[in-house]
Structures are given as structure tokens and as C-alpha cells.
GROMACS .gro file of C-alpha atoms in nm:
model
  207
    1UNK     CA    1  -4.230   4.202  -5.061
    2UNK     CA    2  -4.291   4.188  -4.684
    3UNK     CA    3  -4.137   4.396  -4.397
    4UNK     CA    4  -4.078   4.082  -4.173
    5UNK     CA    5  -3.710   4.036  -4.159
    6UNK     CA    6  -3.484   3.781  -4.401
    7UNK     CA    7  -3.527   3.434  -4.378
    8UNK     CA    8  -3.804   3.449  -4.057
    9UNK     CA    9  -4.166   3.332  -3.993
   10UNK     CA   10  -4.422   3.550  -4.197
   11UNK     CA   11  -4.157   3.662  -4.469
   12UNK     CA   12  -4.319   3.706  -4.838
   13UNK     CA   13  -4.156   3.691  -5.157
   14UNK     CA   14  -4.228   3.785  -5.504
   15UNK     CA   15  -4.068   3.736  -5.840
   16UNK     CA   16  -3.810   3.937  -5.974
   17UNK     CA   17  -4.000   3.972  -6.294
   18UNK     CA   18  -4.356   4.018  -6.149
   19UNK     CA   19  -4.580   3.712  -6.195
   20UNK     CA   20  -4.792   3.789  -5.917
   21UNK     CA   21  -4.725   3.484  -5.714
   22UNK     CA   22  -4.608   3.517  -5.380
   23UNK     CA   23  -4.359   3.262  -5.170
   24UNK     CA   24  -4.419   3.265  -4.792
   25UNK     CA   25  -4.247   3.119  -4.506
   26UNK     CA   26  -4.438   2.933  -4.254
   27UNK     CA   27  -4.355   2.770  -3.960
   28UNK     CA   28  -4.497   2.387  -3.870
   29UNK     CA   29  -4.644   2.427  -3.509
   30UNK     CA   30  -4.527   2.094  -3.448
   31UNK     CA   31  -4.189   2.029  -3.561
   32UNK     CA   32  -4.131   2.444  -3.530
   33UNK     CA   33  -4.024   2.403  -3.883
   34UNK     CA   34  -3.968   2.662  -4.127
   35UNK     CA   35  -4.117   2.560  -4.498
   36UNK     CA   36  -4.248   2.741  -4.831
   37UNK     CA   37  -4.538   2.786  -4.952
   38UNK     CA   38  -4.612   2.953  -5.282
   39UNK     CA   39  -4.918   3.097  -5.380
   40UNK     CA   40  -4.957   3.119  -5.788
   41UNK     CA   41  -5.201   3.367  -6.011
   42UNK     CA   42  -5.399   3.101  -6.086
   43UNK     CA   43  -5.488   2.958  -5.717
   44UNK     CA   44  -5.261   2.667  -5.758
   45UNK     CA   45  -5.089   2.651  -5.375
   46UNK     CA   46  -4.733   2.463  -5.369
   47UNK     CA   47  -4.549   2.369  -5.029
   48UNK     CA   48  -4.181   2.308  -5.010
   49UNK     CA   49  -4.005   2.104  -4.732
   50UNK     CA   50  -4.281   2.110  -4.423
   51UNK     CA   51  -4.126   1.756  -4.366
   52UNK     CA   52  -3.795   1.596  -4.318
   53UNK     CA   53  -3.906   1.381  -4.623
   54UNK     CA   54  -3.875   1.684  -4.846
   55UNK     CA   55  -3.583   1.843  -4.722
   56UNK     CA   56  -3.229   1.766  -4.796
   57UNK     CA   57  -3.044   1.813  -4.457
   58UNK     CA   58  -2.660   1.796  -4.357
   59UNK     CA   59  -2.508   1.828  -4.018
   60UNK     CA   60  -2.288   2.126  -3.939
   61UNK     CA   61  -1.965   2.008  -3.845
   62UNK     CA   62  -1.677   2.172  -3.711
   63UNK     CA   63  -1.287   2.100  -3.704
   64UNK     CA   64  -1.171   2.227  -3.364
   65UNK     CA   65  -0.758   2.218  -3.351
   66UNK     CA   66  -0.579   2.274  -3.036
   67UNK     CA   67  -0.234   2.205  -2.942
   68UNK     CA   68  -0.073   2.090  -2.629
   69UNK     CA   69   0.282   2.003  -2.440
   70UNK     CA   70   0.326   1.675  -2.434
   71UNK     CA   71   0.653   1.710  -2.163
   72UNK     CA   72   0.878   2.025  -2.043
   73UNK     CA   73   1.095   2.133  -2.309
   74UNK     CA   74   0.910   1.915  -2.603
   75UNK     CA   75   0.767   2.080  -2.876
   76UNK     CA   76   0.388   2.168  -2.863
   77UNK     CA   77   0.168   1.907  -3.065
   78UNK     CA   78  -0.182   1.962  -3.225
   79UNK     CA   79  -0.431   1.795  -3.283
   80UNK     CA   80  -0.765   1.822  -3.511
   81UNK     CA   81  -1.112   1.653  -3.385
   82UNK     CA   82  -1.459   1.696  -3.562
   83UNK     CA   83  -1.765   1.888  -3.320
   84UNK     CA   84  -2.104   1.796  -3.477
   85UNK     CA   85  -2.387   2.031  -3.406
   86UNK     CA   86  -2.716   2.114  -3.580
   87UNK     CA   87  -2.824   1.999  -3.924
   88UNK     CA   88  -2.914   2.247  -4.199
   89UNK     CA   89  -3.155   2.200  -4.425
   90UNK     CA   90  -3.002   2.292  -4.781
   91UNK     CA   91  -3.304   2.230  -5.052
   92UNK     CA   92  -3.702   2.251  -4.986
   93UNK     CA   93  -3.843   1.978  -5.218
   94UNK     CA   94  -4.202   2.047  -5.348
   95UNK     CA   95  -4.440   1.874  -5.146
   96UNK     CA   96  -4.762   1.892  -5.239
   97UNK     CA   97  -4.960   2.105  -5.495
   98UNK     CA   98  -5.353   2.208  -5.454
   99UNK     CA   99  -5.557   2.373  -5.712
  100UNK     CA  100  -5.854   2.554  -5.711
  101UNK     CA  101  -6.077   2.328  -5.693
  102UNK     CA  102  -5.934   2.106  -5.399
  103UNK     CA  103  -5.705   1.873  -5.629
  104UNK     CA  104  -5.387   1.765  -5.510
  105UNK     CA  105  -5.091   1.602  -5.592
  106UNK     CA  106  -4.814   1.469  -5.346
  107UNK     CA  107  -4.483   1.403  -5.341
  108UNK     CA  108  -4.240   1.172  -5.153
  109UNK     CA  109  -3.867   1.114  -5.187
  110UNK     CA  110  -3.568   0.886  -5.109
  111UNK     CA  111  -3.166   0.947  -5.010
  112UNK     CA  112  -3.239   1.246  -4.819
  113UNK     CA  113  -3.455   1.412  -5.059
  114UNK     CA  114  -3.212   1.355  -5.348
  115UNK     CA  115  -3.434   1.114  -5.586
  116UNK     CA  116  -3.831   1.166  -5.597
  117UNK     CA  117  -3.969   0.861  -5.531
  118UNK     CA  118  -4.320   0.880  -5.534
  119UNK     CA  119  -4.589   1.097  -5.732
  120UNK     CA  120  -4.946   1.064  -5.564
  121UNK     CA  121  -5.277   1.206  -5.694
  122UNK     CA  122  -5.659   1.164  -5.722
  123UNK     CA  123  -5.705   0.815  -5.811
  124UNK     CA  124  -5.360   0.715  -5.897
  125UNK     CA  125  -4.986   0.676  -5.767
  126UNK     CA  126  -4.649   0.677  -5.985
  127UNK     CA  127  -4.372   0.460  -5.743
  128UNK     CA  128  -4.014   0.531  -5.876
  129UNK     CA  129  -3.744   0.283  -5.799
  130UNK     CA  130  -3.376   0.288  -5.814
  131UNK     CA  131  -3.058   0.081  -5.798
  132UNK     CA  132  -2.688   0.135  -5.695
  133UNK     CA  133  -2.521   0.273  -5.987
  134UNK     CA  134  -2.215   0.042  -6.039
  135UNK     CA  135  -2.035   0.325  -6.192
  136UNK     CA  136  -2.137   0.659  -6.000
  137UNK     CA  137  -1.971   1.011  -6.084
  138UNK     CA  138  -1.771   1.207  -5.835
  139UNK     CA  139  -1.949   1.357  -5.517
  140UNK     CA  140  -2.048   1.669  -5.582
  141UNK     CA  141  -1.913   1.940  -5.305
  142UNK     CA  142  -2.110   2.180  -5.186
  143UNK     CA  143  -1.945   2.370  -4.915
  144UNK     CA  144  -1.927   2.645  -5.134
  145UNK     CA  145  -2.294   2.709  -5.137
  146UNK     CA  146  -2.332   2.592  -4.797
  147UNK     CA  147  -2.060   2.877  -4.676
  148UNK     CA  148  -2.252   3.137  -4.897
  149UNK     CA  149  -2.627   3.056  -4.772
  150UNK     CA  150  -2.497   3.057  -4.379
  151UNK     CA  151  -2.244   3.304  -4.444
  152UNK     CA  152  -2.010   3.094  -4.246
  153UNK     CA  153  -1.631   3.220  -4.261
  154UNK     CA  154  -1.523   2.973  -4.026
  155UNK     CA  155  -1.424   2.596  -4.119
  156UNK     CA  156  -1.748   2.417  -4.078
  157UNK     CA  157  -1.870   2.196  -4.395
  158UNK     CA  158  -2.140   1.979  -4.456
  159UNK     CA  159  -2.139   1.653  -4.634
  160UNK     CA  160  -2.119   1.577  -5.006
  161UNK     CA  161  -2.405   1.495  -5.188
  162UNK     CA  162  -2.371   1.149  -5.345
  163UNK     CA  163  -2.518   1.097  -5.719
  164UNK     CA  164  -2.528   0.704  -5.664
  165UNK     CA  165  -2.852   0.554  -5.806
  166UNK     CA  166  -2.956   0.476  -6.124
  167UNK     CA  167  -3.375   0.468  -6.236
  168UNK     CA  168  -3.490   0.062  -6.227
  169UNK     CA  169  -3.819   0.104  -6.328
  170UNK     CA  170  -4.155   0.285  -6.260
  171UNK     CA  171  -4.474   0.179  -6.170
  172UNK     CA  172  -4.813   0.302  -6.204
  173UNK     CA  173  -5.129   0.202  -5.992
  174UNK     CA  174  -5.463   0.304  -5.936
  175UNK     CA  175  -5.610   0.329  -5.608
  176UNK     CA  176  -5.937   0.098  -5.568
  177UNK     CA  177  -5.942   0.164  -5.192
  178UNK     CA  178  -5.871   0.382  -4.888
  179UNK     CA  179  -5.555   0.225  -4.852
  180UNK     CA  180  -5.262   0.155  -5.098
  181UNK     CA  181  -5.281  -0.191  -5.018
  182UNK     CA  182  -5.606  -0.212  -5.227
  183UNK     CA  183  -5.406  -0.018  -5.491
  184UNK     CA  184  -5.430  -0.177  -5.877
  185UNK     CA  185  -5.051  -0.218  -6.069
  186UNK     CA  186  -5.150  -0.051  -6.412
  187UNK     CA  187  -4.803  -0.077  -6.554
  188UNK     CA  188  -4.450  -0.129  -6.506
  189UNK     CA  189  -4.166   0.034  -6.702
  190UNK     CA  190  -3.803  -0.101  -6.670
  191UNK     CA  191  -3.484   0.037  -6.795
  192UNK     CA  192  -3.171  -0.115  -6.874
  193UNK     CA  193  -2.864   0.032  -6.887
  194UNK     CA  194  -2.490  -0.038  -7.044
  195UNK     CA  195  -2.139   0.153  -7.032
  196UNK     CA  196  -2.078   0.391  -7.242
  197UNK     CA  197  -1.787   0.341  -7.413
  198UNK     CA  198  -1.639   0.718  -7.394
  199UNK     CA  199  -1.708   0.834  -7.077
  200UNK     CA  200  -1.786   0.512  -6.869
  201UNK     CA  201  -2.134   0.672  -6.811
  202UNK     CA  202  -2.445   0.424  -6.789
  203UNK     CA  203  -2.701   0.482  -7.089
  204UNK     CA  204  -3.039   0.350  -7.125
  205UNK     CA  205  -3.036   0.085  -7.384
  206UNK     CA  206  -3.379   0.010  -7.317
  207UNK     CA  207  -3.732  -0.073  -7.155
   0.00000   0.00000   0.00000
């Protein structure tokens, strides 16, 4: 929509089919930052990774290989190390969400941004906890997409991202006070799970 340049400070989207709402990038003055922020019809304002909490990050990590003569005459040898450098962020997480008239919700998360963990609005909280799955599925590799977005062509890859935890239970709470230490548990919901006997999967059996 803008003229700023791709992927900079001050950049503004739209849709492709035209909803009139408008994505922005903004940078944090303090942690210099880049984040979303996206601006619907309705007034309803939506940020997207303004802090680490909300982003999932992996570190850029190069394999350097160099080779070397051990002794005169000998064959050359090579070796392979790993160089880390910077960490890119590869998903912006919503963060918070403001309506018209000044209500908000928030949003925290857990495992580098991979599991939402907390759901905060006027006069309430929703706290989402997890355990190790016993039986998690394969890691899910990503340095496909990661290549694409950084149009990287040489051999730098980030991490995996690791599927690993299974929902426990969620509570809900009221807040009574200033501080969620004065907060009220409403209700708790647990899950249990068992193996299915197919695919090895964990299903909910119940709460």
C-alpha cells in the first residue's frame, strides 16, 4: 500500500481482497524492534510480536568447511564447524487487541512462542498449562521457509520446531485486585489423555 521499501520501518499493508484494514510495521524505540500492528474497519487495533514473548526466534547458524595439510605429501583433510550469528524472528504472535472503546485483551506464551499460555482481559485471566507429551511427533523442519523468507542460498539453517507438549488443564480466574495475586480461581478444566491405538497419537479421553 505504502511507498516505504519491503520489510522496513513505516511499511503498510493491505489485503489482497480489500477489507480495508491496514498492517503496519513499527519499530519498538527500545528494543529497536520491528513488530505489526494491524488496524481493522471496525477500530479494533491488533499488535504482533513487539516482544520476545510473542515472537518465535531461531539463531542463524552457519557450517563453515575448510580443509588443511596435515604434513608434506599427505592428503588435504576438512573439516566442518558451526558459526552462530544473529537470531531471526520467524512468526509474530498476536499480542494484544484494543477496541474502540479502550478494551483489551492480552496475550502471553510459552516454548518460544509455540503454545499460548495465557489469555488476559478486563476482569478476568484464562492460564493454559501443559505437560511433556510422552509420545511427541517428528520435529517439524523448517529450513525451507526459513531459506525462502531470508532468501538465503547459502547453508545456514535454523532449528526445528519441537511439537512436544500436550494441554493439562486450564484455568480461569477473576481479578479482585491490582495484582494477580488477589486473582479469584473460577474454574479448572483437566484433560486426560490415552494412546491411540492406530497411530500412537494421544487422544483426550476426558475432563
Amino acid at each position: 500500500v505504502s511507498q516505504s521499501r519491503y520489510w522496513t520501518e513505516g511499511a503498510e499493508y493491505g489485503f489482497e481482497t480489500e477489507n480495508y484494514a491496514r498492517v503496519k510495521i513499527i519499530k519498538d524505540e527500545t528494543t529497536k524492534n520491528l513488530y505489526f500492528e494491524l488496524k481493522a474497519k471496525e477500530g479494533l487495533v491488533m499488535t504482533f510480536g513487539k516482544i520476545d514473548n510473542s515472537r518465535t526466534m531461531f539463531q542463524r547458524k552457519t557450517i563453515v568447511t575448510s580443509q588443511s595439510i596435515p604434513c608434506r605429501g599427505c592428503p588435504p583433510t576438512s573439516s566442518s564447524h558451526v558459526v552462530e550469528g544473529e537470531y531471526i524472528t520467524m512468526a509474530y504472535r498476536l499480542e494484544t487487541s484494543v477496541d474502540i472503546y479502550g478494551s483489551s485483551i492480552a496475550y502471553t506464551y510459552t516454548n518460544n512462542a509455540s503454545y499460548l499460555q495465557s489469555v488476559s482481559y478486563n476482569g478476568g485471566t484464562i492460564t493454559f498449562v501443559y505437560k511433556l507429551n510422552p509420545t511427541p511427533p517428528p520435529s517439524r523442519d523448517i529450513s525451507g521457509l526459513y531459506l525462502h523468507l531470508h532468501k538465503i542460498t547459502e547453508n545456514m539453517f535454523p532449528s526445528s520446531i519441537q511439537n512436544n507438549q500436550l494441554l493439562e488443564s486450564i484455568q480461569v480466574k477473576s481479578h479482585s485486585g491490582t495484582t494477580q495475586t488477589n486473582d479469584q480461581l473460577l474454574r479448572t478444566y483437566s484433560f486426560n489423555y490415552s494412546s491411540d491405538k492406530l497411530s500412537s497419537k494421544p487422544i483426550v479421553t476426558g475432563k
